[in-house]
Amino acid sequence: MTAFDLAAIFLALVGLVGWLNVRFFRLPTATAMVLAGLAGAGLLLAARAWIPGPNAAGQLVSVIAAMDFPKTVLGYMLAFLLFAGAMQVSLAELRKRLLAIGSLATVGVLASTLIVGGGLWLTANLLDLPLTPPWAFVFGALISPTDPIAVLAAVRQGSLSKTLEAVLQGEALFNDGIGIVVFTAAVAIASGGGELHPGHAIGQVAIEAVGGLTLGLSASLVVIAGMRAIDDYAVEVGLSIALAVGVYALADALHVSGPIAVVVAGLMVGNLGMRTAMSDMTQRHVHGFWTLIDEILNALLFLLLGLELVVVPFESKMVGLWGAAILLVVVARLIVVAPWGAFFRRREQQRGASLLLGWGGLHGALSLALALTLPQGEARTLILSTTFAVVIFSVLAQGLTFGPLAARFAARKAG
């Protein structure tokens, strides 16, 4: 089966599930796609087990298992999804909340990594599971950043104030660049390829973050200047595509943060570019194009996330670890956001700020993609299955309830 055949099948499934959801269920798109992926994977696994001999179900399971999910997410889809998401975010609102966003995307990620990693190691010890402290902190590093794709999808479903919306969006867009650097360092230490040097690690995070920001800003200013010189919506859409993939690829070559570079580029085009370099017709086409890219790739990504059930190892002895990990991740998130939640509650009368910031910190496909890159071993088996459990809980439980929770606090404020 070729890559084109797979793409055709998956896109056809996205269209079918999307139609069924809009027509009958009206669930959030992410929830519907994950449920469809889980159901499809479950049916394939059951059919492979029940039908003797080689069969189509077994072949499809093998095809899905052979798919390079990390490369699909990190190499192909992330640049488009981050750029599309950033274009929809108000730069003015982000500037107002820069301190909150910056602290949550850096100190918040590190604090959550320590809380979750330490708690998971203690739990694994109690359950007699083979998880050493370094590998426990690897799990903390990959699960602590909130997922921009899942968060932006949830925020669109909720009735949030501009303050909380800006903080959740900005944190999710920027903390992945920090999280990936922390994760890479944690894996190097856990696998014996590096030593713990906090000063060096912090310096590396700063270099990659500043480098990504500088690259994204410089490239976007050049592209926006080019857009000002013409008025042709097809060419300007093409320039925005070139910018998104170009800065992501160049960041990788320069060893700076690709996620941060593409987010900054998207913010600049969606704000400065829209305001100063595009005619009304071009704005409609550029905005419409990236909105469609966002919706279609989001749906495809969450469908693939559910289908990844076929590659995740499950054993009954792991169930306790999954439950503990879900609780640890939620509690760590509430602890990390509590100071800012209290600040917004006291200074800006934001009802339920801590709860909304905590419950709105969703985790998604990026965490699973990172877990799938880990080297083979007992630790990988535990981390991969636990990551999948946390991500599925986040997308389904938090994703389904975040909108009603936000609406409830909004109604109280209005009342």
mmCIF file with all atom_site columns, N, CA, C and O in Angstrom, residues 228-247:
data_model
loop_
_atom_site.group_PDB
_atom_site.id
_atom_site.type_symbol
_atom_site.label_atom_id
_atom_site.label_alt_id
_atom_site.label_comp_id
_atom_site.label_asym_id
_atom_site.label_entity_id
_atom_site.label_seq_id
_atom_site.pdbx_PDB_ins_code
_atom_site.Cartn_x
_atom_site.Cartn_y
_atom_site.Cartn_z
_atom_site.occupancy
_atom_site.B_iso_or_equiv
_atom_site.pdbx_formal_charge
_atom_site.auth_seq_id
_atom_site.auth_comp_id
_atom_site.auth_asym_id
_atom_site.auth_atom_id
_atom_site.pdbx_PDB_model_num
ATOM 1  N N  . ARG A 1 228 ? 3.372  43.291 0.656  1.00 0.00 ? 228 ARG A N  1
ATOM 2  C CA . ARG A 1 228 ? 2.983  44.694 0.487  1.00 0.00 ? 228 ARG A CA 1
ATOM 3  C C  . ARG A 1 228 ? 3.232  45.170 -0.947 1.00 0.00 ? 228 ARG A C  1
ATOM 4  O O  . ARG A 1 228 ? 2.551  46.078 -1.432 1.00 0.00 ? 228 ARG A O  1
ATOM 5  N N  . ALA A 1 229 ? 4.196  44.563 -1.609 1.00 0.00 ? 229 ALA A N  1
ATOM 6  C CA . ALA A 1 229 ? 4.581  45.019 -2.950 1.00 0.00 ? 229 ALA A CA 1
ATOM 7  C C  . ALA A 1 229 ? 3.646  44.521 -4.050 1.00 0.00 ? 229 ALA A C  1
ATOM 8  O O  . ALA A 1 229 ? 3.756  44.960 -5.193 1.00 0.00 ? 229 ALA A O  1
ATOM 9  N N  . ILE A 1 230 ? 2.737  43.593 -3.716 1.00 0.00 ? 230 ILE A N  1
ATOM 10 C CA . ILE A 1 230 ? 1.834  43.037 -4.724 1.00 0.00 ? 230 ILE A CA 1
ATOM 11 C C  . ILE A 1 230 ? 0.416  42.977 -4.189 1.00 0.00 ? 230 ILE A C  1
ATOM 12 O O  . ILE A 1 230 ? 0.174  43.197 -3.005 1.00 0.00 ? 230 ILE A O  1
ATOM 13 N N  . ASP A 1 231 ? -0.513 42.660 -5.064 1.00 0.00 ? 231 ASP A N  1
ATOM 14 C CA . ASP A 1 231 ? -1.895 42.392 -4.650 1.00 0.00 ? 231 ASP A CA 1
ATOM 15 C C  . ASP A 1 231 ? -2.417 41.242 -5.503 1.00 0.00 ? 231 ASP A C  1
ATOM 16 O O  . ASP A 1 231 ? -3.070 41.440 -6.517 1.00 0.00 ? 231 ASP A O  1
ATOM 17 N N  . ASP A 1 232 ? -2.081 40.036 -5.096 1.00 0.00 ? 232 ASP A N  1
ATOM 18 C CA . ASP A 1 232 ? -2.492 38.830 -5.805 1.00 0.00 ? 232 ASP A CA 1
ATOM 19 C C  . ASP A 1 232 ? -2.684 37.738 -4.757 1.00 0.00 ? 232 ASP A C  1
ATOM 20 O O  . ASP A 1 232 ? -1.713 37.224 -4.209 1.00 0.00 ? 232 ASP A O  1
ATOM 21 N N  . TYR A 1 233 ? -3.932 37.405 -4.474 1.00 0.00 ? 233 TYR A N  1
ATOM 22 C CA . TYR A 1 233 ? -4.195 36.527 -3.336 1.00 0.00 ? 233 TYR A CA 1
ATOM 23 C C  . TYR A 1 233 ? -3.599 35.135 -3.515 1.00 0.00 ? 233 TYR A C  1
ATOM 24 O O  . TYR A 1 233 ? -3.164 34.504 -2.549 1.00 0.00 ? 233 TYR A O  1
ATOM 25 N N  . ALA A 1 234 ? -3.543 34.621 -4.738 1.00 0.00 ? 234 ALA A N  1
ATOM 26 C CA . ALA A 1 234 ? -2.967 33.292 -4.954 1.00 0.00 ? 234 ALA A CA 1
ATOM 27 C C  . ALA A 1 234 ? -1.478 33.273 -4.606 1.00 0.00 ? 234 ALA A C  1
ATOM 28 O O  . ALA A 1 234 ? -0.982 32.351 -3.947 1.00 0.00 ? 234 ALA A O  1
ATOM 29 N N  . VAL A 1 235 ? -0.777 34.308 -5.048 1.00 0.00 ? 235 VAL A N  1
ATOM 30 C CA . VAL A 1 235 ? 0.657  34.391 -4.742 1.00 0.00 ? 235 VAL A CA 1
ATOM 31 C C  . VAL A 1 235 ? 0.870  34.580 -3.242 1.00 0.00 ? 235 VAL A C  1
ATOM 32 O O  . VAL A 1 235 ? 1.786  33.989 -2.641 1.00 0.00 ? 235 VAL A O  1
ATOM 33 N N  . GLU A 1 236 ? 0.034  35.373 -2.604 1.00 0.00 ? 236 GLU A N  1
ATOM 34 C CA . GLU A 1 236 ? 0.210  35.657 -1.179 1.00 0.00 ? 236 GLU A CA 1
ATOM 35 C C  . GLU A 1 236 ? -0.127 34.432 -0.318 1.00 0.00 ? 236 GLU A C  1
ATOM 36 O O  . GLU A 1 236 ? 0.500  34.206 0.718  1.00 0.00 ? 236 GLU A O  1
ATOM 37 N N  . VAL A 1 237 ? -1.098 33.644 -0.738 1.00 0.00 ? 237 VAL A N  1
ATOM 38 C CA . VAL A 1 237 ? -1.335 32.366 -0.057 1.00 0.00 ? 237 VAL A CA 1
ATOM 39 C C  . VAL A 1 237 ? -0.105 31.477 -0.208 1.00 0.00 ? 237 VAL A C  1
ATOM 40 O O  . VAL A 1 237 ? 0.352  30.842 0.751  1.00 0.00 ? 237 VAL A O  1
ATOM 41 N N  . GLY A 1 238 ? 0.451  31.445 -1.420 1.00 0.00 ? 238 GLY A N  1
ATOM 42 C CA . GLY A 1 238 ? 1.664  30.664 -1.652 1.00 0.00 ? 238 GLY A CA 1
ATOM 43 C C  . GLY A 1 238 ? 2.828  31.128 -0.800 1.00 0.00 ? 238 GLY A C  1
ATOM 44 O O  . GLY A 1 238 ? 3.601  30.307 -0.270 1.00 0.00 ? 238 GLY A O  1
ATOM 45 N N  . LEU A 1 239 ? 2.976  32.445 -0.645 1.00 0.00 ? 239 LEU A N  1
ATOM 46 C CA . LEU A 1 239 ? 4.040  32.969 0.211  1.00 0.00 ? 239 LEU A CA 1
ATOM 47 C C  . LEU A 1 239 ? 3.852  32.546 1.665  1.00 0.00 ? 239 LEU A C  1
ATOM 48 O O  . LEU A 1 239 ? 4.832  32.239 2.361  1.00 0.00 ? 239 LEU A O  1
ATOM 49 N N  . SER A 1 240 ? 2.620  32.530 2.124  1.00 0.00 ? 240 SER A N  1
ATOM 50 C CA . SER A 1 240 ? 2.373  32.114 3.510  1.00 0.00 ? 240 SER A CA 1
ATOM 51 C C  . SER A 1 240 ? 2.712  30.635 3.702  1.00 0.00 ? 240 SER A C  1
ATOM 52 O O  . SER A 1 240 ? 3.252  30.246 4.749  1.00 0.00 ? 240 SER A O  1
ATOM 53 N N  . ILE A 1 241 ? 2.418  29.798 2.697  1.00 0.00 ? 241 ILE A N  1
ATOM 54 C CA . ILE A 1 241 ? 2.786  28.379 2.778  1.00 0.00 ? 241 ILE A CA 1
ATOM 55 C C  . ILE A 1 241 ? 4.311  28.231 2.810  1.00 0.00 ? 241 ILE A C  1
ATOM 56 O O  . ILE A 1 241 ? 4.867  27.481 3.618  1.00 0.00 ? 241 ILE A O  1
ATOM 57 N N  . ALA A 1 242 ? 4.976  28.960 1.913  1.00 0.00 ? 242 ALA A N  1
ATOM 58 C CA . ALA A 1 242 ? 6.441  28.901 1.865  1.00 0.00 ? 242 ALA A CA 1
ATOM 59 C C  . ALA A 1 242 ? 7.049  29.338 3.191  1.00 0.00 ? 242 ALA A C  1
ATOM 60 O O  . ALA A 1 242 ? 8.043  28.756 3.654  1.00 0.00 ? 242 ALA A O  1
ATOM 61 N N  . LEU A 1 243 ? 6.474  30.348 3.803  1.00 0.00 ? 243 LEU A N  1
ATOM 62 C CA . LEU A 1 243 ? 6.971  30.834 5.083  1.00 0.00 ? 243 LEU A CA 1
ATOM 63 C C  . LEU A 1 243 ? 6.822  29.764 6.158  1.00 0.00 ? 243 LEU A C  1
ATOM 64 O O  . LEU A 1 243 ? 7.765  29.502 6.925  1.00 0.00 ? 243 LEU A O  1
ATOM 65 N N  . ALA A 1 244 ? 5.663  29.133 6.219  1.00 0.00 ? 244 ALA A N  1
ATOM 66 C CA . ALA A 1 244 ? 5.404  28.132 7.255  1.00 0.00 ? 244 ALA A CA 1
ATOM 67 C C  . ALA A 1 244 ? 6.377  26.961 7.166  1.00 0.00 ? 244 ALA A C  1
ATOM 68 O O  . ALA A 1 244 ? 7.020  26.581 8.160  1.00 0.00 ? 244 ALA A O  1
ATOM 69 N N  . VAL A 1 245 ? 6.500  26.379 5.979  1.00 0.00 ? 245 VAL A N  1
ATOM 70 C CA . VAL A 1 245 ? 7.377  25.205 5.849  1.00 0.00 ? 245 VAL A CA 1
ATOM 71 C C  . VAL A 1 245 ? 8.848  25.624 5.820  1.00 0.00 ? 245 VAL A C  1
ATOM 72 O O  . VAL A 1 245 ? 9.720  24.886 6.296  1.00 0.00 ? 245 VAL A O  1
ATOM 73 N N  . GLY A 1 246 ? 9.116  26.806 5.282  1.00 0.00 ? 246 GLY A N  1
ATOM 74 C CA . GLY A 1 246 ? 10.502 27.258 5.160  1.00 0.00 ? 246 GLY A CA 1
ATOM 75 C C  . GLY A 1 246 ? 11.159 27.505 6.499  1.00 0.00 ? 246 GLY A C  1
ATOM 76 O O  . GLY A 1 246 ? 12.290 27.053 6.741  1.00 0.00 ? 246 GLY A O  1
ATOM 77 N N  . VAL A 1 247 ? 10.478 28.236 7.396  1.00 0.00 ? 247 VAL A N  1
ATOM 78 C CA . VAL A 1 247 ? 11.108 28.534 8.690  1.00 0.00 ? 247 VAL A CA 1
ATOM 79 C C  . VAL A 1 247 ? 11.240 27.265 9.532  1.00 0.00 ? 247 VAL A C  1
ATOM 80 O O  . VAL A 1 247 ? 12.199 27.108 10.287 1.00 0.00 ? 247 VAL A O  1
#
